[in-house]
PDB file of C-alpha atoms in Angstrom:
ATOM      1  CA  MET H   1      26.580 -16.272  28.610  1.00  0.00           C
ATOM      2  CA  SER H   2      23.829 -13.965  26.693  1.00  0.00           C
ATOM      3  CA  ASN H   3      25.853 -10.744  27.768  1.00  0.00           C
ATOM      4  CA  ASN H   4      28.698 -12.098  25.902  1.00  0.00           C
ATOM      5  CA  LYS H   5      26.861 -11.125  22.609  1.00  0.00           C
ATOM      6  CA  VAL H   6      28.379  -9.221  20.009  1.00  0.00           C
ATOM      7  CA  TRP H   7      25.698  -7.361  18.174  1.00  0.00           C
ATOM      8  CA  LEU H   8      25.956  -5.446  14.556  1.00  0.00           C
ATOM      9  CA  VAL H   9      22.914  -2.893  14.328  1.00  0.00           C
ATOM     10  CA  THR H  10      22.847  -0.533  11.380  1.00  0.00           C
ATOM     11  CA  GLY H  11      20.488   2.641  11.087  1.00  0.00           C
ATOM     12  CA  ALA H  12      21.417   2.861  14.733  1.00  0.00           C
ATOM     13  CA  SER H  13      21.365   6.904  15.142  1.00  0.00           C
ATOM     14  CA  LYS H  14      17.486   6.926  15.628  1.00  0.00           C
ATOM     15  CA  GLY H  15      14.353   4.937  15.627  1.00  0.00           C
ATOM     16  CA  LEU H  16      14.146   1.444  16.932  1.00  0.00           C
ATOM     17  CA  GLY H  17      18.194   1.116  16.522  1.00  0.00           C
ATOM     18  CA  LEU H  18      18.895   3.681  18.704  1.00  0.00           C
ATOM     19  CA  THR H  19      16.785   2.441  21.185  1.00  0.00           C
ATOM     20  CA  LEU H  20      18.295  -1.100  20.597  1.00  0.00           C
ATOM     21  CA  VAL H  21      21.880  -0.332  20.963  1.00  0.00           C
ATOM     22  CA  LYS H  22      21.053   1.628  23.806  1.00  0.00           C
ATOM     23  CA  GLN H  23      19.137  -1.095  25.700  1.00  0.00           C
ATOM     24  CA  LEU H  24      21.854  -3.920  24.371  1.00  0.00           C
ATOM     25  CA  LEU H  25      24.853  -1.541  25.845  1.00  0.00           C
ATOM     26  CA  ASN H  26      22.853  -1.009  29.136  1.00  0.00           C
ATOM     27  CA  GLU H  27      22.657  -4.944  29.497  1.00  0.00           C
ATOM     28  CA  GLY H  28      26.328  -5.439  28.964  1.00  0.00           C
ATOM     29  CA  HIS H  29      26.157  -6.555  25.369  1.00  0.00           C
ATOM     30  CA  GLN H  30      29.117  -5.610  23.035  1.00  0.00           C
ATOM     31  CA  VAL H  31      27.545  -3.425  19.792  1.00  0.00           C
ATOM     32  CA  ALA H  32      28.981  -2.402  16.504  1.00  0.00           C
ATOM     33  CA  ALA H  33      26.844  -0.103  15.404  1.00  0.00           C
ATOM     34  CA  THR H  34      26.307   2.006  11.862  1.00  0.00           C
ATOM     35  CA  SER H  35      24.738   5.347  10.725  1.00  0.00           C
ATOM     36  CA  ARG H  36      25.638   7.666   7.687  1.00  0.00           C
ATOM     37  CA  ASN H  37      27.053  10.261  10.144  1.00  0.00           C
ATOM     38  CA  LEU H  38      29.577   9.368  13.068  1.00  0.00           C
ATOM     39  CA  ASP H  39      29.019  12.397  14.846  1.00  0.00           C
ATOM     40  CA  ASP H  40      25.089  12.028  14.794  1.00  0.00           C
ATOM     41  CA  LEU H  41      25.476   8.255  15.889  1.00  0.00           C
ATOM     42  CA  SER H  42      27.855   9.289  18.699  1.00  0.00           C
ATOM     43  CA  LYS H  43      25.845  12.031  20.191  1.00  0.00           C
ATOM     44  CA  ALA H  44      22.544   9.732  19.826  1.00  0.00           C
ATOM     45  CA  VAL H  45      23.975   6.844  21.895  1.00  0.00           C
ATOM     46  CA  ASN H  46      26.284   8.973  24.062  1.00  0.00           C
ATOM     47  CA  TYR H  47      28.149   6.178  25.417  1.00  0.00           C
ATOM     48  CA  THR H  48      32.108   5.655  26.019  1.00  0.00           C
ATOM     49  CA  GLY H  49      33.481   2.198  26.542  1.00  0.00           C
ATOM     50  CA  ASN H  50      35.212  -0.765  24.650  1.00  0.00           C
ATOM     51  CA  GLU H  51      31.620  -2.354  24.420  1.00  0.00           C
ATOM     52  CA  PHE H  52      30.610   0.310  21.836  1.00  0.00           C
ATOM     53  CA  LEU H  53      31.856   0.740  18.168  1.00  0.00           C
ATOM     54  CA  PRO H  54      30.206   3.394  16.395  1.00  0.00           C
ATOM     55  CA  LEU H  55      30.972   3.314  12.525  1.00  0.00           C
ATOM     56  CA  ALA H  56      30.143   5.233   9.297  1.00  0.00           C
ATOM     57  CA  VAL H  57      28.965   3.424   6.732  1.00  0.00           C
ATOM     58  CA  ASP H  58      27.569   3.920   3.429  1.00  0.00           C
ATOM     59  CA  LEU H  59      25.259   0.679   2.964  1.00  0.00           C
ATOM     60  CA  LYS H  60      25.072   1.302  -0.767  1.00  0.00           C
ATOM     61  CA  SER H  61      28.593   0.807  -1.244  1.00  0.00           C
ATOM     62  CA  GLU H  62      30.076  -2.769  -0.611  1.00  0.00           C
ATOM     63  CA  GLU H  63      33.702  -1.430   0.123  1.00  0.00           C
ATOM     64  CA  SER H  64      31.897   0.763   3.136  1.00  0.00           C
ATOM     65  CA  VAL H  65      29.921  -2.735   4.148  1.00  0.00           C
ATOM     66  CA  ALA H  66      33.114  -4.552   3.803  1.00  0.00           C
ATOM     67  CA  GLU H  67      35.146  -2.229   6.210  1.00  0.00           C
ATOM     68  CA  ALA H  68      32.748  -2.146   8.833  1.00  0.00           C
ATOM     69  CA  ILE H  69      32.455  -5.826   9.101  1.00  0.00           C
ATOM     70  CA  LYS H  70      36.402  -6.003   9.039  1.00  0.00           C
ATOM     71  CA  LYS H  71      36.878  -3.401  11.963  1.00  0.00           C
ATOM     72  CA  THR H  72      33.840  -4.967  14.138  1.00  0.00           C
ATOM     73  CA  VAL H  73      35.302  -8.573  14.029  1.00  0.00           C
ATOM     74  CA  ASP H  74      39.154  -7.194  14.502  1.00  0.00           C
ATOM     75  CA  TRP H  75      37.757  -5.023  17.509  1.00  0.00           C
ATOM     76  CA  PHE H  76      35.093  -7.836  19.130  1.00  0.00           C
ATOM     77  CA  GLY H  77      36.563 -11.095  17.657  1.00  0.00           C
ATOM     78  CA  LYS H  78      33.103 -12.222  16.262  1.00  0.00           C
ATOM     79  CA  ILE H  79      29.907 -10.880  15.577  1.00  0.00           C
ATOM     80  CA  ASP H  80      26.914 -12.806  17.154  1.00  0.00           C
ATOM     81  CA  VAL H  81      23.811 -10.903  16.159  1.00  0.00           C
ATOM     82  CA  VAL H  82      23.097  -8.754  12.980  1.00  0.00           C
ATOM     83  CA  VAL H  83      20.361  -6.405  13.114  1.00  0.00           C
ATOM     84  CA  ASN H  84      19.525  -4.941   9.408  1.00  0.00           C
ATOM     85  CA  ASN H  85      17.457  -1.918  10.512  1.00  0.00           C
ATOM     86  CA  ALA H  86      18.671   0.977   8.228  1.00  0.00           C
ATOM     87  CA  GLY H  87      15.760   2.191   6.096  1.00  0.00           C
ATOM     88  CA  TYR H  88      13.466   4.852   5.379  1.00  0.00           C
ATOM     89  CA  GLY H  89      10.183   4.975   4.144  1.00  0.00           C
ATOM     90  CA  GLN H  90       8.974   6.511   0.580  1.00  0.00           C
ATOM     91  CA  ALA H  91       5.170   7.733  -0.028  1.00  0.00           C
ATOM     92  CA  GLY H  92       3.733   8.377  -3.384  1.00  0.00           C
ATOM     93  CA  GLY H  93       1.763   6.436  -5.917  1.00  0.00           C
ATOM     94  CA  LEU H  94       3.317   4.164  -8.224  1.00  0.00           C
ATOM     95  CA  GLU H  95       2.606   6.510 -11.002  1.00  0.00           C
ATOM     96  CA  GLU H  96       3.990   9.450  -9.115  1.00  0.00           C
ATOM     97  CA  LEU H  97       7.403   7.983  -8.025  1.00  0.00           C
ATOM     98  CA  SER H  98      10.311   8.477 -10.784  1.00  0.00           C
ATOM     99  CA  ASP H  99      12.292   5.115 -11.359  1.00  0.00           C
ATOM    100  CA  GLU H 100      14.893   7.510  -9.236  1.00  0.00           C
ATOM    101  CA  GLU H 101      12.652   7.305  -6.146  1.00  0.00           C
ATOM    102  CA  ALA H 102      11.802   3.793  -6.595  1.00  0.00           C
ATOM    103  CA  ARG H 103      15.487   2.506  -6.799  1.00  0.00           C
ATOM    104  CA  GLY H 104      16.408   4.977  -4.236  1.00  0.00           C
ATOM    105  CA  ASN H 105      14.335   3.319  -1.739  1.00  0.00           C
ATOM    106  CA  PHE H 106      15.712  -0.233  -3.064  1.00  0.00           C
ATOM    107  CA  GLU H 107      18.972   1.059  -2.821  1.00  0.00           C
ATOM    108  CA  VAL H 108      19.168   1.177   0.647  1.00  0.00           C
ATOM    109  CA  ASN H 109      16.087  -1.209   2.295  1.00  0.00           C
ATOM    110  CA  VAL H 110      17.055  -3.963   0.176  1.00  0.00           C
ATOM    111  CA  PHE H 111      20.559  -4.068  -1.317  1.00  0.00           C
ATOM    112  CA  GLY H 112      21.694  -2.110   1.497  1.00  0.00           C
ATOM    113  CA  SER H 113      20.955  -5.071   4.130  1.00  0.00           C
ATOM    114  CA  LEU H 114      22.170  -7.838   1.141  1.00  0.00           C
ATOM    115  CA  ASN H 115      25.282  -6.013   1.213  1.00  0.00           C
ATOM    116  CA  ILE H 116      25.785  -7.011   5.431  1.00  0.00           C
ATOM    117  CA  ILE H 117      24.607 -10.080   4.872  1.00  0.00           C
ATOM    118  CA  ARG H 118      27.050 -10.863   2.096  1.00  0.00           C
ATOM    119  CA  HIS H 119      29.972  -9.708   4.010  1.00  0.00           C
ATOM    120  CA  ALA H 120      28.839 -10.672   7.620  1.00  0.00           C
ATOM    121  CA  LEU H 121      27.927 -14.619   6.785  1.00  0.00           C
ATOM    122  CA  PRO H 122      31.436 -15.931   6.368  1.00  0.00           C
ATOM    123  CA  HIS H 123      32.222 -15.074   9.754  1.00  0.00           C
ATOM    124  CA  LEU H 124      28.891 -16.603  10.919  1.00  0.00           C
ATOM    125  CA  ARG H 125      29.515 -19.772   9.147  1.00  0.00           C
ATOM    126  CA  SER H 126      32.861 -20.168  10.474  1.00  0.00           C
ATOM    127  CA  GLN H 127      31.713 -19.869  13.674  1.00  0.00           C
ATOM    128  CA  LYS H 128      29.072 -22.000  13.163  1.00  0.00           C
ATOM    129  CA  SER H 129      26.647 -19.704  15.051  1.00  0.00           C
ATOM    130  CA  GLY H 130      24.512 -16.745  14.770  1.00  0.00           C
ATOM    131  CA  HIS H 131      21.383 -15.084  14.186  1.00  0.00           C
ATOM    132  CA  ILE H 132      20.158 -12.653  11.515  1.00  0.00           C
ATOM    133  CA  PHE H 133      17.325 -10.044  12.019  1.00  0.00           C
ATOM    134  CA  ASN H 134      15.927  -8.198   8.892  1.00  0.00           C
ATOM    135  CA  ILE H 135      13.644  -5.263   9.971  1.00  0.00           C
ATOM    136  CA  ALA H 136      10.797  -5.366   7.637  1.00  0.00           C
ATOM    137  CA  SER H 137       7.393  -3.906   8.388  1.00  0.00           C
ATOM    138  CA  ILE H 138       3.777  -4.777   8.469  1.00  0.00           C
ATOM    139  CA  GLY H 139       3.546  -3.150   5.370  1.00  0.00           C
ATOM    140  CA  GLY H 140       5.949  -5.909   4.093  1.00  0.00           C
ATOM    141  CA  PHE H 141       3.451  -8.246   4.398  1.00  0.00           C
ATOM    142  CA  THR H 142       0.408  -6.510   3.494  1.00  0.00           C
ATOM    143  CA  GLY H 143       0.526  -3.812   0.738  1.00  0.00           C
ATOM    144  CA  ALA H 144      -2.847  -2.369   1.019  1.00  0.00           C
ATOM    145  CA  PHE H 145      -1.733   0.960   2.053  1.00  0.00           C
ATOM    146  CA  PRO H 146      -2.243   3.492  -0.863  1.00  0.00           C
ATOM    147  CA  ALA H 147       0.929   5.881  -1.180  1.00  0.00           C
ATOM    148  CA  PHE H 148       2.980   3.195   0.106  1.00  0.00           C
ATOM    149  CA  GLY H 149       3.440   0.473  -2.746  1.00  0.00           C
ATOM    150  CA  ILE H 150       7.093   0.993  -3.580  1.00  0.00           C
ATOM    151  CA  TYR H 151       8.141   1.017   0.411  1.00  0.00           C
ATOM    152  CA  CYS H 152       6.115  -1.973   0.869  1.00  0.00           C
ATOM    153  CA  ALA H 153       7.963  -3.792  -2.233  1.00  0.00           C
ATOM    154  CA  THR H 154      11.164  -3.137  -0.550  1.00  0.00           C
ATOM    155  CA  LYS H 155       9.570  -4.748   2.385  1.00  0.00           C
ATOM    156  CA  PHE H 156       8.078  -7.794   0.773  1.00  0.00           C
ATOM    157  CA  ALA H 157      11.655  -8.276  -0.775  1.00  0.00           C
ATOM    158  CA  VAL H 158      12.766  -8.306   2.616  1.00  0.00           C
ATOM    159  CA  ALA H 159      10.483 -11.113   3.751  1.00  0.00           C
ATOM    160  CA  GLY H 160      11.190 -13.231   0.569  1.00  0.00           C
ATOM    161  CA  PHE H 161      14.876 -13.121   1.079  1.00  0.00           C
ATOM    162  CA  THR H 162      14.844 -13.171   4.416  1.00  0.00           C
ATOM    163  CA  GLU H 163      12.737 -16.950   4.393  1.00  0.00           C
ATOM    164  CA  SER H 164      15.109 -18.172   1.686  1.00  0.00           C
ATOM    165  CA  LEU H 165      18.025 -17.295   3.908  1.00  0.00           C
ATOM    166  CA  ALA H 166      16.613 -18.908   6.863  1.00  0.00           C
ATOM    167  CA  THR H 167      16.871 -22.364   4.907  1.00  0.00           C
ATOM    168  CA  GLU H 168      20.223 -21.813   3.614  1.00  0.00           C
ATOM    169  CA  VAL H 169      22.118 -20.803   6.611  1.00  0.00           C
ATOM    170  CA  ALA H 170      20.211 -23.081   8.734  1.00  0.00           C
ATOM    171  CA  PRO H 171      22.918 -26.161   8.158  1.00  0.00           C
ATOM    172  CA  PHE H 172      25.201 -23.910   9.707  1.00  0.00           C
ATOM    173  CA  GLY H 173      23.535 -23.168  12.780  1.00  0.00           C
ATOM    174  CA  ILE H 174      22.603 -19.698  11.872  1.00  0.00           C
ATOM    175  CA  LYS H 175      19.156 -18.459  12.334  1.00  0.00           C
ATOM    176  CA  ALA H 176      17.329 -15.556  10.336  1.00  0.00           C
ATOM    177  CA  THR H 177      14.119 -13.912  11.322  1.00  0.00           C
ATOM    178  CA  VAL H 178      11.875 -11.487   9.143  1.00  0.00           C
ATOM    179  CA  VAL H 179      10.564  -8.698  11.689  1.00  0.00           C
ATOM    180  CA  TYR H 180       7.479  -7.050  10.723  1.00  0.00           C
ATOM    181  CA  PRO H 181       6.677  -4.266  13.209  1.00  0.00           C
ATOM    182  CA  GLY H 182       3.471  -2.283  13.120  1.00  0.00           C
ATOM    183  CA  TYR H 183       3.414   1.583  14.194  1.00  0.00           C
ATOM    184  CA  PHE H 184       5.782   2.473  17.128  1.00  0.00           C
ATOM    185  CA  ARG H 185       6.475   5.981  18.196  1.00  0.00           C
ATOM    186  CA  THR H 186       9.962   6.730  16.798  1.00  0.00           C
ATOM    187  CA  ASN H 187      11.055   9.630  14.313  1.00  0.00           C
ATOM    188  CA  PHE H 188      10.337   7.108  11.259  1.00  0.00           C
ATOM    189  CA  LEU H 189       7.827   9.195  10.063  1.00  0.00           C
ATOM    190  CA  THR H 190       9.478  12.560  10.358  1.00  0.00           C
ATOM    191  CA  SER H 191      10.900  14.514   7.370  1.00  0.00           C
ATOM    192  CA  ASP H 192      14.409  12.991   7.643  1.00  0.00           C
ATOM    193  CA  SER H 193      12.884   9.418   7.574  1.00  0.00           C
ATOM    194  CA  LEU H 194      10.221   9.624   4.944  1.00  0.00           C
ATOM    195  CA  GLY H 195      10.506  10.619   1.195  1.00  0.00           C
ATOM    196  CA  LEU H 196       7.828  12.531  -0.609  1.00  0.00           C
ATOM    197  CA  PRO H 197       7.066  12.488  -3.795  1.00  0.00           C
ATOM    198  CA  LYS H 198       8.692  15.214  -6.490  1.00  0.00           C
ATOM    199  CA  ASN H 199       6.065  15.019  -8.749  1.00  0.00           C
ATOM    200  CA  PRO H 200       2.635  14.344  -6.869  1.00  0.00           C
ATOM    201  CA  ILE H 201      -0.381  13.799  -8.985  1.00  0.00           C
ATOM    202  CA  ALA H 202      -3.798  15.499  -7.882  1.00  0.00           C
ATOM    203  CA  ALA H 203      -5.703  12.999  -9.202  1.00  0.00           C
ATOM    204  CA  TYR H 204      -4.674  10.647  -6.598  1.00  0.00           C
ATOM    205  CA  GLN H 205      -6.723  11.869  -3.642  1.00  0.00           C
ATOM    206  CA  ASN H 206      -6.528   8.774  -1.425  1.00  0.00           C
ATOM    207  CA  VAL H 207      -2.566   8.781  -1.864  1.00  0.00           C
ATOM    208  CA  ARG H 208      -2.570  12.031  -0.486  1.00  0.00           C
ATOM    209  CA  GLU H 209      -4.849  11.554   2.107  1.00  0.00           C
ATOM    210  CA  VAL H 210      -2.780   8.583   3.331  1.00  0.00           C
ATOM    211  CA  GLN H 211       0.390  10.289   3.193  1.00  0.00           C
ATOM    212  CA  GLN H 212      -0.930  13.231   4.919  1.00  0.00           C
ATOM    213  CA  ALA H 213      -2.211  11.165   7.807  1.00  0.00           C
ATOM    214  CA  HIS H 214       1.030   9.447   8.131  1.00  0.00           C
ATOM    215  CA  GLU H 215       2.843  12.580   8.180  1.00  0.00           C
ATOM    216  CA  ASN H 216       0.324  14.542  10.565  1.00  0.00           C
ATOM    217  CA  ALA H 217      -2.351  12.572  12.478  1.00  0.00           C
ATOM    218  CA  ILE H 218      -0.252   9.014  12.979  1.00  0.00           C
ATOM    219  CA  ASN H 219       3.008  10.740  13.431  1.00  0.00           C
ATOM    220  CA  GLY H 220       3.608  11.021  17.236  1.00  0.00           C
ATOM    221  CA  ASN H 221       0.692   8.938  18.009  1.00  0.00           C
ATOM    222  CA  GLN H 222       1.809   5.758  17.020  1.00  0.00           C
ATOM    223  CA  PRO H 223       0.631   2.705  19.710  1.00  0.00           C
ATOM    224  CA  GLY H 224       3.595   0.929  20.133  1.00  0.00           C
ATOM    225  CA  ASP H 225       6.606   1.036  22.679  1.00  0.00           C
ATOM    226  CA  PRO H 226       9.913   0.939  21.012  1.00  0.00           C
ATOM    227  CA  GLU H 227      11.185  -0.274  24.255  1.00  0.00           C
ATOM    228  CA  LYS H 228       8.885  -3.027  24.506  1.00  0.00           C
ATOM    229  CA  ALA H 229       9.626  -4.052  20.962  1.00  0.00           C
ATOM    230  CA  ILE H 230      13.453  -3.954  21.715  1.00  0.00           C
ATOM    231  CA  GLN H 231      12.796  -6.305  24.501  1.00  0.00           C
ATOM    232  CA  VAL H 232      11.336  -8.801  22.083  1.00  0.00           C
ATOM    233  CA  ILE H 233      13.468  -8.882  19.401  1.00  0.00           C
ATOM    234  CA  MET H 234      16.455  -9.185  22.533  1.00  0.00           C
ATOM    235  CA  GLN H 235      14.133 -12.182  23.706  1.00  0.00           C
ATOM    236  CA  MET H 236      14.002 -14.046  20.418  1.00  0.00           C
ATOM    237  CA  ALA H 237      17.996 -13.364  20.012  1.00  0.00           C
ATOM    238  CA  ALA H 238      18.421 -15.896  23.201  1.00  0.00           C
ATOM    239  CA  GLU H 239      15.459 -18.023  21.921  1.00  0.00           C
ATOM    240  CA  PRO H 240      16.952 -21.427  20.739  1.00  0.00           C
ATOM    241  CA  GLU H 241      13.902 -21.832  18.622  1.00  0.00           C
ATOM    242  CA  ALA H 242      13.523 -18.222  17.113  1.00  0.00           C
ATOM    243  CA  PRO H 243      10.743 -17.753  14.393  1.00  0.00           C
ATOM    244  CA  VAL H 244      11.251 -16.900  10.861  1.00  0.00           C
ATOM    245  CA  HIS H 245       8.571 -14.405  11.244  1.00  0.00           C
ATOM    246  CA  LEU H 246       8.336 -12.105  13.992  1.00  0.00           C
ATOM    247  CA  PHE H 247       5.334  -9.612  14.239  1.00  0.00           C
ATOM    248  CA  LEU H 248       5.266  -6.865  16.717  1.00  0.00           C
ATOM    249  CA  GLY H 249       2.454  -4.812  17.966  1.00  0.00           C
ATOM    250  CA  GLN H 250      -1.324  -6.060  18.075  1.00  0.00           C
ATOM    251  CA  ASP H 251      -2.073  -3.512  14.963  1.00  0.00           C
ATOM    252  CA  ALA H 252       0.533  -5.786  13.105  1.00  0.00           C
ATOM    253  CA  TYR H 253      -1.199  -8.916  14.491  1.00  0.00           C
ATOM    254  CA  ASP H 254      -4.465  -8.130  13.280  1.00  0.00           C
ATOM    255  CA  LEU H 255      -3.211  -6.961   9.862  1.00  0.00           C
ATOM    256  CA  ALA H 256      -1.698 -10.002   9.404  1.00  0.00           C
ATOM    257  CA  TYR H 257      -4.863 -11.860   9.992  1.00  0.00           C
ATOM    258  CA  GLN H 258      -6.613  -9.734   7.644  1.00  0.00           C
ATOM    259  CA  LYS H 259      -4.167 -10.056   4.792  1.00  0.00           C
ATOM    260  CA  MET H 260      -4.481 -13.819   5.515  1.00  0.00           C
ATOM    261  CA  GLU H 261      -8.267 -13.697   5.169  1.00  0.00           C
ATOM    262  CA  VAL H 262      -7.847 -12.319   1.990  1.00  0.00           C
ATOM    263  CA  ILE H 263      -5.862 -14.865   0.454  1.00  0.00           C
ATOM    264  CA  LYS H 264      -8.121 -17.574   1.917  1.00  0.00           C
ATOM    265  CA  ASN H 265     -11.212 -16.221   0.392  1.00  0.00           C
ATOM    266  CA  ASP H 266      -9.527 -15.579  -2.864  1.00  0.00           C
ATOM    267  CA  LEU H 267      -8.328 -19.225  -2.970  1.00  0.00           C
ATOM    268  CA  GLU H 268     -11.784 -20.685  -2.137  1.00  0.00           C
ATOM    269  CA  LYS H 269     -13.795 -18.396  -4.249  1.00  0.00           C
ATOM    270  CA  TRP H 270     -11.712 -19.186  -6.864  1.00  0.00           C
ATOM    271  CA  LYS H 271     -10.603 -22.593  -6.724  1.00  0.00           C
ATOM    272  CA  PRO H 272     -12.422 -24.474  -9.306  1.00  0.00           C
ATOM    273  CA  VAL H 273     -10.419 -21.868 -11.543  1.00  0.00           C
ATOM    274  CA  ILE H 274      -7.287 -22.146 -10.297  1.00  0.00           C
ATOM    275  CA  THR H 275      -7.067 -25.889  -9.728  1.00  0.00           C
ATOM    276  CA  SER H 276      -8.454 -26.231 -13.602  1.00  0.00           C
ATOM    277  CA  THR H 277      -4.766 -25.903 -15.215  1.00  0.00           C
ATOM    278  CA  GLY H 278      -3.635 -29.598 -15.098  1.00  0.00           C
ATOM    279  CA  PHE H 279      -3.050 -31.328 -18.357  1.00  0.00           C
ATOM    280  CA  ASP H 280      -6.349 -34.328 -18.585  1.00  0.00           C
ATOM    281  CA  HIS H 281      -5.242 -37.891 -17.914  1.00  0.00           C
ATOM    282  CA  ALA H 282      -8.651 -38.823 -18.714  1.00  0.00           C
ATOM    283  CA  GLY H 283      -8.786 -41.699 -21.386  1.00  0.00           C
TER     284      GLY H 283
END
């Protein structure tokens, strides 16, 4: 039964998206995959057969997204699993990044996913089934990374709307999961996937250090195995009770607990002040 699923995967020409598409096809699933460049996608996947539908899509264009969803349903007859994977990292301190740079990151990472969701949901609702995976990042749960404030903000947004989405679509038999990967050894930190600030400010040494560490020391040495990450996502797509929050990697697990400890400590330290704001009903 699971081998009859139709998957729609965005950002499929590289990284986790490409690994997912290859593994899905290898295991007999039907896959519609999107990328900005059709040639790059077709070459990267290197699969000929009716089970694979490569699509050139501009996620920032509702018309382009709507056309891709229609082609997928016309080709396969349905969509079972949507994976909003497309996105890019944007480095730079908040003061450094221009309005254009910040909005550009939101356009792809947030509004691109919303375009896909908006146009896929009518089909999922009509069939009363489906699962939407929105790929965030551990940076969508903890923002304690100098140089990645805007990127983290986009991924916090993804996490937030996925929580709401899960409650909204549950009555239709549809599931939604936000995925928080830690560091996985893909090309995510290479120049074509990581935007750098056009106007860096010399005073921000901590921002430069973290940015350069991601470009150099971390890139190529990430602890996570993309193949294993994909196996977890595929397993969750088959689970009747899949989680709304799916963390991937020991590093993501550890960072999530660090964040929760910070919140817990802030809550308890300031509890008398936090809880002092109600109306006084005495007398």
